[in-house]
Amino acid sequence: MSLLIKNIKELLQIREPNVLKVSGEEMKTLPTLKNAYLFIEHDTIVDFGTMDNCKYDNADNVIDASGKVVLPTWCDSHTHIVYAGNREQEFVDRINGLSYEEIANRGGGILNSAKTLENTSEEDLYQQSIARVNKVMQLGSGALEIKSGYGLSTETELKMLRVIKRIKKEFPIKVKATFLGAHALPKEFKDNKQGYLDLIINEMMPKVAADNLADYVDVFCEKGYFSLEDTEQILEAAKQYHLIPKIHVNQFNAFGGVALAVKHNAISVDHLEELNQDDINALKGSDTMPVALPSCSYFLSIPYTPGRQIIDAGLPLALATDFNPGSTPSGNMNFVVSTACIKMKLTPEEAINAATINGAYAMGISNQYGSITKGKKANLIITKKVPSYNYLPYAFGENNIDKVIINGEFI
């Protein structure tokens, strides 16, 4: 089957195949074509150009995109979309004055989600999760990284990862799986952290690797969770299983986690709400992608990642949702892009680059996703009629998506 999208008002994010990420000043440029066409065969972008050069009158399907913008689907490189239940009571607790840390200290937070998940069957967990996956696809996400981390026991971590694997198999959306056993310390290991680290390293990780359940390994490297020494232990052990690090760092404190992640060739460092010059220096010259999660800052009322500082230092930046039940119960990348512009002072060009090509890089898939490039997967957003692409982050409360195409198919 072939598809021609014609009379496109503006086709965004046109790249050569060798562009896998953009950094610093490059992020200010979003290559576009006006009055364009895009030609797709099966699941692949075959050709594009201006309408006066269009020669595909015999396509099986034709869409007239007059007045509409076409861009790559969002690449959401940090989610916890597989979870059970929700935590709306903690939302109310925070309104009433309790901090995220205080809620966690009284058995809320991650431990609350772990308890719910333990009592949820694998099939029920799958059904709850795919309802969210369907929603985010309709909101324009065409690639997702999904973490475990609400299990905190061998059996339940594996249950989460099996659900992620099933989503990967049964849905058109591109999925990358991350093993996050070190998300929090279970109650039974409250006074024996090394015992839990040993469980992760000696029992969980070999089983995850044996069943090929994860691409990446993650650690919540934060005060009160897992220290630099704890993180190092896990990352050293992960090497023999070829699990590449993607690390939660600097959400509440900056104490060297970024440099540690870079040392271990992490593909990304995520959160970064707190950042210092040492962190910036550690990232310079590395292949590690900084990832900001602005809707988490919005929901928790914590500082926003200093995205302006990161880009102005010549570094790349990606944007992701952090979709999870406790600190970001939303997988809406359109809101993330708007919030990055409004609260982090990114330009629309920088935010779209961060949510597409750089998001793809942060999940190791920018050779196939994240831009309009011949030979890449046909994952596209067709907007409603809009004045310009600046309108997308500007009109933050509107759904400006008309159609979503993933792998050449309408969602």
Short mmCIF file of C-alpha atoms in Angstrom, two decimals, residues 97-315:
data_model
loop_
_atom_site.label_atom_id
_atom_site.label_comp_id
_atom_site.label_asym_id
_atom_site.label_seq_id
_atom_site.Cartn_x
_atom_site.Cartn_y
_atom_site.Cartn_z
CA GLY A 97 1.00 20.42 52.41
CA LEU A 98 2.87 17.11 52.43
CA SER A 99 6.06 16.92 50.32
CA TYR A 100 6.92 14.10 47.89
CA GLU A 101 9.57 12.90 50.39
CA GLU A 102 7.14 12.98 53.34
CA ILE A 103 4.59 10.94 51.39
CA ALA A 104 7.31 8.41 50.49
CA ASN A 105 8.49 8.19 54.12
CA ARG A 106 5.05 7.11 55.30
CA GLY A 107 4.72 4.26 52.80
CA GLY A 108 3.40 6.25 49.87
CA GLY A 109 5.12 6.93 46.61
CA ILE A 110 6.87 4.11 44.78
CA LEU A 111 6.22 1.61 47.60
CA ASN A 112 2.49 2.32 47.35
CA SER A 113 2.55 1.54 43.60
CA ALA A 114 4.65 -1.59 44.22
CA LYS A 115 2.08 -2.92 46.71
CA THR A 116 -0.79 -2.33 44.25
CA LEU A 117 1.13 -3.96 41.41
CA GLU A 118 1.99 -7.02 43.51
CA ASN A 119 -1.75 -7.63 43.98
CA THR A 120 -2.56 -7.13 40.27
CA SER A 121 -2.56 -10.05 37.84
CA GLU A 122 -0.30 -9.89 34.80
CA GLU A 123 -3.30 -9.80 32.46
CA ASP A 124 -4.94 -6.97 34.42
CA LEU A 125 -1.65 -5.05 34.42
CA TYR A 126 -1.44 -5.48 30.64
CA GLN A 127 -5.02 -4.27 30.11
CA GLN A 128 -4.51 -1.19 32.33
CA SER A 129 -1.25 -0.38 30.53
CA ILE A 130 -2.49 -0.75 26.95
CA ALA A 131 -5.35 1.65 27.66
CA ARG A 132 -2.65 4.26 28.36
CA VAL A 133 -0.56 3.21 25.36
CA ASN A 134 -3.58 3.68 23.06
CA LYS A 135 -4.15 7.16 24.51
CA VAL A 136 -0.57 8.34 24.01
CA MET A 137 -0.53 7.03 20.43
CA GLN A 138 -3.60 9.16 19.70
CA LEU A 139 -1.73 12.11 21.26
CA GLY A 140 1.06 11.67 18.72
CA SER A 141 3.65 9.46 20.43
CA GLY A 142 5.17 6.96 18.00
CA ALA A 143 7.96 5.58 20.21
CA LEU A 144 8.08 4.85 23.95
CA GLU A 145 10.69 3.81 26.46
CA ILE A 146 8.98 1.91 29.29
CA LYS A 147 10.57 1.10 32.66
CA SER A 148 9.94 -1.54 35.27
CA GLY A 149 10.49 -0.40 38.87
CA TYR A 150 7.12 -0.82 40.55
CA GLY A 151 7.84 -4.48 41.30
CA LEU A 152 10.83 -4.35 43.67
CA SER A 153 10.88 -8.16 43.87
CA THR A 154 12.18 -10.59 41.28
CA GLU A 155 8.75 -11.97 40.44
CA THR A 156 7.00 -8.61 40.07
CA GLU A 157 9.83 -6.90 38.17
CA LEU A 158 9.76 -9.77 35.68
CA LYS A 159 5.96 -9.49 35.49
CA MET A 160 6.28 -5.81 34.50
CA LEU A 161 8.97 -6.55 31.92
CA ARG A 162 6.90 -9.36 30.38
CA VAL A 163 3.99 -6.92 29.99
CA ILE A 164 6.35 -4.43 28.30
CA LYS A 165 7.56 -7.19 25.96
CA ARG A 166 3.95 -8.05 25.09
CA ILE A 167 3.17 -4.39 24.28
CA LYS A 168 6.30 -4.31 22.10
CA LYS A 169 5.04 -7.36 20.21
CA GLU A 170 1.35 -6.50 19.89
CA PHE A 171 1.39 -2.75 19.18
CA PRO A 172 2.77 -0.83 16.18
CA ILE A 173 4.44 1.75 18.45
CA LYS A 174 8.21 1.35 18.85
CA VAL A 175 8.99 0.24 22.43
CA LYS A 176 12.30 0.08 24.31
CA ALA A 177 12.35 -1.66 27.73
CA THR A 178 14.35 -0.56 30.78
CA PHE A 179 15.02 -2.61 33.92
CA LEU A 180 14.64 -0.32 36.95
CA GLY A 181 14.88 -2.71 39.91
CA ALA A 182 16.72 0.06 41.81
CA HIS A 183 13.75 2.43 41.96
CA ALA A 184 13.23 2.33 45.73
CA LEU A 185 14.19 0.15 48.69
CA PRO A 186 11.46 -2.40 49.57
CA LYS A 187 10.26 -2.40 53.20
CA GLU A 188 11.72 -5.83 53.91
CA PHE A 189 15.20 -4.48 52.99
CA LYS A 190 14.80 -1.23 54.96
CA ASP A 191 17.86 -2.02 57.09
CA ASN A 192 19.70 -4.13 54.52
CA LYS A 193 20.27 -2.12 51.37
CA GLN A 194 23.21 -4.26 50.30
CA GLY A 195 20.95 -7.30 50.51
CA TYR A 196 18.60 -5.69 47.99
CA LEU A 197 21.47 -4.67 45.72
CA ASP A 198 22.68 -8.28 45.82
CA LEU A 199 19.16 -9.44 44.86
CA ILE A 200 19.11 -7.05 41.87
CA ILE A 201 22.59 -8.07 40.72
CA ASN A 202 22.60 -11.80 41.44
CA GLU A 203 18.98 -12.78 40.84
CA MET A 204 16.96 -10.18 38.95
CA MET A 205 19.49 -9.11 36.33
CA PRO A 206 20.47 -12.64 35.17
CA LYS A 207 16.77 -13.52 34.72
CA VAL A 208 16.04 -10.28 32.88
CA ALA A 209 18.95 -11.01 30.54
CA ALA A 210 18.10 -14.71 30.10
CA ASP A 211 14.60 -13.84 28.86
CA ASN A 212 15.81 -10.83 26.85
CA LEU A 213 13.40 -8.55 28.70
CA ALA A 214 15.32 -5.23 28.69
CA ASP A 215 17.46 -3.00 26.49
CA TYR A 216 18.52 -0.63 29.27
CA VAL A 217 19.22 -0.52 33.00
CA ASP A 218 18.18 2.40 35.21
CA VAL A 219 18.83 3.46 38.81
CA PHE A 220 17.12 6.17 40.89
CA CYS A 221 20.43 7.79 41.90
CA GLU A 222 19.21 10.19 44.57
CA LYS A 223 19.67 10.94 48.27
CA GLY A 224 17.42 8.63 50.28
CA TYR A 225 17.26 6.15 47.39
CA PHE A 226 20.48 4.85 45.78
CA SER A 227 23.90 6.42 46.33
CA LEU A 228 26.76 6.82 43.86
CA GLU A 229 28.34 3.64 45.28
CA ASP A 230 25.06 1.71 44.94
CA THR A 231 24.61 2.96 41.38
CA GLU A 232 28.17 2.01 40.44
CA GLN A 233 27.65 -1.54 41.72
CA ILE A 234 24.57 -1.97 39.53
CA LEU A 235 26.12 -0.42 36.43
CA GLU A 236 29.27 -2.55 36.73
CA ALA A 237 27.13 -5.70 37.03
CA ALA A 238 24.92 -4.64 34.08
CA LYS A 239 27.90 -4.60 31.69
CA GLN A 240 28.11 -8.39 31.45
CA TYR A 241 24.46 -8.45 30.33
CA HIS A 242 24.99 -5.64 27.79
CA LEU A 243 22.36 -3.49 29.52
CA ILE A 244 23.09 0.15 28.62
CA PRO A 245 22.53 2.73 31.42
CA LYS A 246 19.72 5.31 31.35
CA ILE A 247 19.87 6.98 34.78
CA HIS A 248 17.48 9.01 36.98
CA VAL A 249 19.77 11.75 38.35
CA ASN A 250 19.59 15.19 39.96
CA GLN A 251 15.83 15.24 40.61
CA PHE A 252 16.26 16.74 44.07
CA ASN A 253 20.05 16.90 44.60
CA ALA A 254 23.18 17.28 42.47
CA PHE A 255 25.96 15.13 43.93
CA GLY A 256 27.92 13.56 41.10
CA GLY A 257 25.39 11.22 39.47
CA VAL A 258 25.76 12.82 36.05
CA ALA A 259 29.54 12.28 35.93
CA LEU A 260 29.06 8.68 37.10
CA ALA A 261 26.50 8.02 34.37
CA VAL A 262 28.77 9.53 31.71
CA LYS A 263 31.67 7.42 32.98
CA HIS A 264 29.53 4.32 32.36
CA ASN A 265 28.52 5.51 28.86
CA ALA A 266 24.88 6.09 29.75
CA ILE A 267 22.73 6.79 26.71
CA SER A 268 20.83 9.38 28.76
CA VAL A 269 20.65 11.16 32.11
CA ASP A 270 17.07 12.03 33.02
CA HIS A 271 15.44 14.63 35.31
CA LEU A 272 18.29 17.12 35.97
CA GLU A 273 16.02 19.57 37.81
CA GLU A 274 19.10 20.36 39.90
CA LEU A 275 22.22 20.97 37.84
CA ASN A 276 25.64 22.51 38.48
CA GLN A 277 28.66 23.43 36.38
CA ASP A 278 30.39 20.11 37.16
CA ASP A 279 27.42 18.30 35.61
CA ILE A 280 27.57 20.49 32.47
CA ASN A 281 31.32 19.85 32.19
CA ALA A 282 30.80 16.09 32.58
CA LEU A 283 28.29 16.08 29.71
CA LYS A 284 30.49 18.08 27.34
CA GLY A 285 32.17 15.82 24.80
CA SER A 286 30.13 12.78 25.89
CA ASP A 287 27.56 10.75 23.93
CA THR A 288 25.06 11.01 26.81
CA MET A 289 21.75 12.80 26.16
CA PRO A 290 20.35 15.07 28.91
CA VAL A 291 16.58 14.51 29.22
CA ALA A 292 14.17 16.99 30.81
CA LEU A 293 10.76 16.00 32.20
CA PRO A 294 8.88 19.30 32.50
CA SER A 295 5.44 17.87 33.29
CA CYS A 296 6.96 16.23 36.40
CA SER A 297 8.16 19.67 37.55
CA TYR A 298 4.71 21.06 36.77
CA PHE A 299 2.90 18.36 38.75
CA LEU A 300 5.23 18.32 41.79
CA SER A 301 5.90 22.09 41.80
CA ILE A 302 9.64 21.49 41.80
CA PRO A 303 12.21 23.46 39.73
CA TYR A 304 12.28 22.96 35.98
CA THR A 305 15.35 21.45 34.34
CA PRO A 306 17.55 24.41 33.22
CA GLY A 307 17.12 23.55 29.56
CA ARG A 308 18.20 26.99 28.40
CA GLN A 309 21.51 26.59 30.28
CA ILE A 310 22.03 23.07 28.85
CA ILE A 311 21.45 24.15 25.23
CA ASP A 312 23.44 27.38 25.62
CA ALA A 313 26.38 25.27 26.88
CA GLY A 314 26.41 23.59 23.45
CA LEU A 315 24.77 20.38 24.67
#
